[in-house]
């Protein structure tokens, strides 16, 4: 009694995810069953994640961006995503509040995980975002953001920092919240 059968999501993880996401118990259990089918080991490797992620961007090179996304979700730095990390990531990127999404975006841009982002890190992420944009959409970009470098420069200006300064998480979130242009620049929205 009280034992969960083998292969079921643990009560502890289930309760934790119900508390920390907007997903219902039924949704979490369904996600878990699908996760176990796709990942019988209970873990997703970076390579598996890149393969899954690339399916969302068939016209683009999503590998570099997927590596950064994976790094930001792998909160325990073990090189894999377990079910809990996967669901928290799914929640944050799909249904989370804007502030939570910006916390995640900050972790994406904080490539070296030191708690700050630099202009070089902004350029690195902008470069990976650029690889997501299909070639036919690149021609439609404004002149001041039609390369990864220009996009990084434009974004960096919103933080009002010098070339060698750095941005803390709170500054990043506030800077993006204060400016719709900055919010647009930190992501790629496929054309409809």
mmCIF file of C-alpha atoms in Angstrom:
data_model
loop_
_atom_site.group_PDB
_atom_site.id
_atom_site.type_symbol
_atom_site.label_atom_id
_atom_site.label_comp_id
_atom_site.label_asym_id
_atom_site.label_seq_id
_atom_site.Cartn_x
_atom_site.Cartn_y
_atom_site.Cartn_z
ATOM 1 C CA UNK A 1 0.000 0.000 0.000
ATOM 2 C CA UNK A 2 1.250 3.430 -0.862
ATOM 3 C CA UNK A 3 3.903 1.925 -3.133
ATOM 4 C CA UNK A 4 3.993 3.231 -6.649
ATOM 5 C CA UNK A 5 4.398 0.540 -9.244
ATOM 6 C CA UNK A 6 7.687 0.339 -11.099
ATOM 7 C CA UNK A 7 7.789 2.692 -14.067
ATOM 8 C CA UNK A 8 5.416 5.245 -12.545
ATOM 9 C CA UNK A 9 6.424 8.764 -11.629
ATOM 10 C CA UNK A 10 7.351 8.949 -7.938
ATOM 11 C CA UNK A 11 4.916 10.605 -5.552
ATOM 12 C CA UNK A 12 7.658 13.041 -4.462
ATOM 13 C CA UNK A 13 8.404 14.215 -8.023
ATOM 14 C CA UNK A 14 4.687 14.331 -8.841
ATOM 15 C CA UNK A 15 3.938 16.566 -5.828
ATOM 16 C CA UNK A 16 6.952 18.771 -6.547
ATOM 17 C CA UNK A 17 5.918 19.264 -10.191
ATOM 18 C CA UNK A 18 2.290 19.971 -9.251
ATOM 19 C CA UNK A 19 3.553 22.661 -6.875
ATOM 20 C CA UNK A 20 6.051 24.220 -9.292
ATOM 21 C CA UNK A 21 4.199 24.058 -12.606
ATOM 22 C CA UNK A 22 0.693 24.688 -13.888
ATOM 23 C CA UNK A 23 0.395 21.074 -15.033
ATOM 24 C CA UNK A 24 -2.239 18.802 -13.482
ATOM 25 C CA UNK A 25 -1.449 15.385 -12.035
ATOM 26 C CA UNK A 26 -3.034 13.750 -15.100
ATOM 27 C CA UNK A 27 -0.902 15.840 -17.462
ATOM 28 C CA UNK A 28 2.291 15.066 -15.527
ATOM 29 C CA UNK A 29 1.531 11.327 -15.542
ATOM 30 C CA UNK A 30 0.852 11.447 -19.309
ATOM 31 C CA UNK A 31 4.088 13.375 -19.910
ATOM 32 C CA UNK A 32 5.946 10.819 -17.807
ATOM 33 C CA UNK A 33 4.548 7.863 -19.772
ATOM 34 C CA UNK A 34 5.582 9.521 -23.049
ATOM 35 C CA UNK A 35 8.979 10.434 -21.613
ATOM 36 C CA UNK A 36 9.612 6.826 -20.554
ATOM 37 C CA UNK A 37 8.626 5.561 -24.029
ATOM 38 C CA UNK A 38 10.973 8.018 -25.721
ATOM 39 C CA UNK A 39 13.723 7.691 -23.100
ATOM 40 C CA UNK A 40 13.635 4.243 -21.484
ATOM 41 C CA UNK A 41 16.731 5.125 -19.414
ATOM 42 C CA UNK A 42 14.810 8.018 -17.818
ATOM 43 C CA UNK A 43 17.333 10.528 -19.139
ATOM 44 C CA UNK A 44 17.796 12.557 -22.319
ATOM 45 C CA UNK A 45 21.344 13.099 -23.547
ATOM 46 C CA UNK A 46 22.436 16.315 -25.227
ATOM 47 C CA UNK A 47 22.545 14.483 -28.583
ATOM 48 C CA UNK A 48 19.000 13.124 -28.161
ATOM 49 C CA UNK A 49 17.804 16.592 -27.160
ATOM 50 C CA UNK A 50 19.449 18.128 -30.255
ATOM 51 C CA UNK A 51 17.707 15.563 -32.474
ATOM 52 C CA UNK A 52 14.320 16.316 -30.900
ATOM 53 C CA UNK A 53 14.897 20.083 -31.014
ATOM 54 C CA UNK A 54 16.024 20.029 -34.652
ATOM 55 C CA UNK A 55 12.637 18.619 -35.677
ATOM 56 C CA UNK A 56 11.086 21.976 -34.683
ATOM 57 C CA UNK A 57 13.410 23.793 -37.111
ATOM 58 C CA UNK A 58 13.679 21.553 -40.195
ATOM 59 C CA UNK A 59 14.819 24.444 -42.450
ATOM 60 C CA UNK A 60 17.573 25.577 -40.078
ATOM 61 C CA UNK A 61 20.673 24.537 -38.174
ATOM 62 C CA UNK A 62 19.298 24.228 -34.634
ATOM 63 C CA UNK A 63 22.200 22.253 -33.131
ATOM 64 C CA UNK A 64 24.121 25.150 -31.559
ATOM 65 C CA UNK A 65 21.014 26.733 -30.091
ATOM 66 C CA UNK A 66 19.810 23.333 -28.847
ATOM 67 C CA UNK A 67 23.132 22.857 -27.038
ATOM 68 C CA UNK A 68 22.635 26.171 -25.226
ATOM 69 C CA UNK A 69 19.017 25.335 -24.396
ATOM 70 C CA UNK A 70 20.100 21.924 -23.084
ATOM 71 C CA UNK A 71 22.825 23.517 -20.928
ATOM 72 C CA UNK A 72 20.310 25.939 -19.420
ATOM 73 C CA UNK A 73 17.907 23.076 -18.562
ATOM 74 C CA UNK A 74 20.566 20.699 -17.171
ATOM 75 C CA UNK A 75 20.417 22.277 -13.733
ATOM 76 C CA UNK A 76 22.525 19.612 -12.001
ATOM 77 C CA UNK A 77 25.208 19.659 -14.757
ATOM 78 C CA UNK A 78 25.232 15.877 -15.215
ATOM 79 C CA UNK A 79 25.058 16.015 -19.014
ATOM 80 C CA UNK A 80 21.511 14.647 -19.167
ATOM 81 C CA UNK A 81 17.972 15.847 -18.520
ATOM 82 C CA UNK A 82 15.880 13.784 -16.147
ATOM 83 C CA UNK A 83 12.090 13.889 -16.151
ATOM 84 C CA UNK A 84 11.880 16.676 -13.567
ATOM 85 C CA UNK A 85 14.329 18.954 -15.436
ATOM 86 C CA UNK A 86 12.450 18.202 -18.654
ATOM 87 C CA UNK A 87 9.022 19.115 -17.226
ATOM 88 C CA UNK A 88 10.291 22.267 -15.490
ATOM 89 C CA UNK A 89 11.870 23.310 -18.808
ATOM 90 C CA UNK A 90 8.669 22.578 -20.696
ATOM 91 C CA UNK A 91 6.659 24.581 -18.178
ATOM 92 C CA UNK A 92 9.015 27.554 -18.200
ATOM 93 C CA UNK A 93 9.166 27.838 -21.959
ATOM 94 C CA UNK A 94 5.499 27.178 -22.708
ATOM 95 C CA UNK A 95 3.252 28.263 -19.839
ATOM 96 C CA UNK A 96 5.489 30.066 -17.386
ATOM 97 C CA UNK A 97 5.080 33.704 -16.399
ATOM 98 C CA UNK A 98 7.106 36.282 -18.315
ATOM 99 C CA UNK A 99 9.496 36.796 -15.390
ATOM 100 C CA UNK A 100 10.147 33.043 -15.146
ATOM 101 C CA UNK A 101 10.747 32.869 -18.889
ATOM 102 C CA UNK A 102 13.202 35.744 -18.588
ATOM 103 C CA UNK A 103 14.984 33.962 -15.729
ATOM 104 C CA UNK A 104 15.367 31.020 -18.090
ATOM 105 C CA UNK A 105 16.478 33.334 -20.936
ATOM 106 C CA UNK A 106 19.130 34.773 -18.612
ATOM 107 C CA UNK A 107 20.430 31.252 -17.878
ATOM 108 C CA UNK A 108 20.515 30.639 -21.638
ATOM 109 C CA UNK A 109 22.642 33.758 -22.211
ATOM 110 C CA UNK A 110 24.855 33.047 -19.157
ATOM 111 C CA UNK A 111 27.005 30.620 -21.136
ATOM 112 C CA UNK A 112 29.698 30.192 -18.458
ATOM 113 C CA UNK A 113 27.121 30.027 -15.628
ATOM 114 C CA UNK A 114 28.885 32.691 -13.530
ATOM 115 C CA UNK A 115 25.733 34.696 -12.780
ATOM 116 C CA UNK A 116 26.421 37.479 -15.289
ATOM 117 C CA UNK A 117 26.206 37.918 -19.032
ATOM 118 C CA UNK A 118 28.785 39.683 -21.146
ATOM 119 C CA UNK A 119 28.558 41.134 -24.614
ATOM 120 C CA UNK A 120 30.559 38.130 -25.891
ATOM 121 C CA UNK A 121 27.919 35.768 -24.443
ATOM 122 C CA UNK A 122 25.123 37.840 -26.011
ATOM 123 C CA UNK A 123 26.926 37.563 -29.355
ATOM 124 C CA UNK A 124 27.344 33.788 -28.934
ATOM 125 C CA UNK A 125 23.613 33.267 -28.289
ATOM 126 C CA UNK A 126 22.608 35.696 -31.064
ATOM 127 C CA UNK A 127 24.835 33.685 -33.426
ATOM 128 C CA UNK A 128 23.039 30.470 -32.465
ATOM 129 C CA UNK A 129 19.640 32.185 -32.824
ATOM 130 C CA UNK A 130 20.677 33.340 -36.292
ATOM 131 C CA UNK A 131 21.291 29.740 -37.324
ATOM 132 C CA UNK A 132 17.599 29.060 -36.584
ATOM 133 C CA UNK A 133 16.415 31.671 -39.092
ATOM 134 C CA UNK A 134 15.736 30.167 -42.522
ATOM 135 C CA UNK A 135 17.738 31.850 -45.299
ATOM 136 C CA UNK A 136 14.611 33.200 -47.007
ATOM 137 C CA UNK A 137 13.670 35.100 -43.814
ATOM 138 C CA UNK A 138 17.104 36.707 -43.364
ATOM 139 C CA UNK A 139 16.462 39.120 -46.238
ATOM 140 C CA UNK A 140 13.413 40.498 -44.390
ATOM 141 C CA UNK A 141 15.374 41.548 -41.289
ATOM 142 C CA UNK A 142 15.993 45.268 -40.622
ATOM 143 C CA UNK A 143 19.476 46.526 -41.580
ATOM 144 C CA UNK A 144 20.461 47.081 -37.943
ATOM 145 C CA UNK A 145 19.867 43.410 -37.053
ATOM 146 C CA UNK A 146 20.506 41.438 -40.235
ATOM 147 C CA UNK A 147 23.639 39.764 -38.825
ATOM 148 C CA UNK A 148 24.263 38.118 -35.462
ATOM 149 C CA UNK A 149 26.794 40.844 -34.599
ATOM 150 C CA UNK A 150 24.358 43.671 -35.354
ATOM 151 C CA UNK A 151 21.602 41.947 -33.383
ATOM 152 C CA UNK A 152 23.954 41.484 -30.404
ATOM 153 C CA UNK A 153 25.048 45.143 -30.596
ATOM 154 C CA UNK A 154 21.432 46.328 -30.742
ATOM 155 C CA UNK A 155 20.430 44.140 -27.779
ATOM 156 C CA UNK A 156 23.480 45.132 -25.715
ATOM 157 C CA UNK A 157 22.606 48.839 -26.093
ATOM 158 C CA UNK A 158 19.314 48.256 -24.228
ATOM 159 C CA UNK A 159 21.308 47.344 -21.106
ATOM 160 C CA UNK A 160 23.288 50.597 -21.242
ATOM 161 C CA UNK A 161 26.580 48.839 -20.524
ATOM 162 C CA UNK A 162 30.055 49.342 -21.911
ATOM 163 C CA UNK A 163 31.767 46.766 -24.131
ATOM 164 C CA UNK A 164 33.592 45.123 -21.206
ATOM 165 C CA UNK A 165 30.882 45.432 -18.568
ATOM 166 C CA UNK A 166 28.496 42.692 -17.545
ATOM 167 C CA UNK A 167 24.773 42.385 -16.802
ATOM 168 C CA UNK A 168 23.335 40.701 -13.687
ATOM 169 C CA UNK A 169 20.106 38.695 -13.830
ATOM 170 C CA UNK A 170 17.906 41.446 -12.351
ATOM 171 C CA UNK A 171 19.281 44.018 -14.813
ATOM 172 C CA UNK A 172 18.694 41.622 -17.702
ATOM 173 C CA UNK A 173 15.091 40.909 -16.705
ATOM 174 C CA UNK A 174 14.301 44.596 -16.104
ATOM 175 C CA UNK A 175 16.009 45.657 -19.335
ATOM 176 C CA UNK A 176 13.952 43.205 -21.371
ATOM 177 C CA UNK A 177 10.691 43.938 -19.522
ATOM 178 C CA UNK A 178 11.206 47.664 -20.128
ATOM 179 C CA UNK A 179 11.633 47.229 -23.867
ATOM 180 C CA UNK A 180 9.559 45.157 -26.296
ATOM 181 C CA UNK A 181 12.347 45.382 -28.872
ATOM 182 C CA UNK A 182 14.788 43.692 -26.467
ATOM 183 C CA UNK A 183 12.231 40.930 -25.829
ATOM 184 C CA UNK A 184 11.945 40.327 -29.569
ATOM 185 C CA UNK A 185 15.729 40.290 -30.007
ATOM 186 C CA UNK A 186 16.395 37.554 -27.431
ATOM 187 C CA UNK A 187 14.351 35.005 -29.377
ATOM 188 C CA UNK A 188 13.441 33.780 -32.823
ATOM 189 C CA UNK A 189 9.781 33.803 -33.848
ATOM 190 C CA UNK A 190 9.196 31.922 -37.110
ATOM 191 C CA UNK A 191 7.196 33.880 -39.674
ATOM 192 C CA UNK A 192 3.629 32.645 -39.913
#
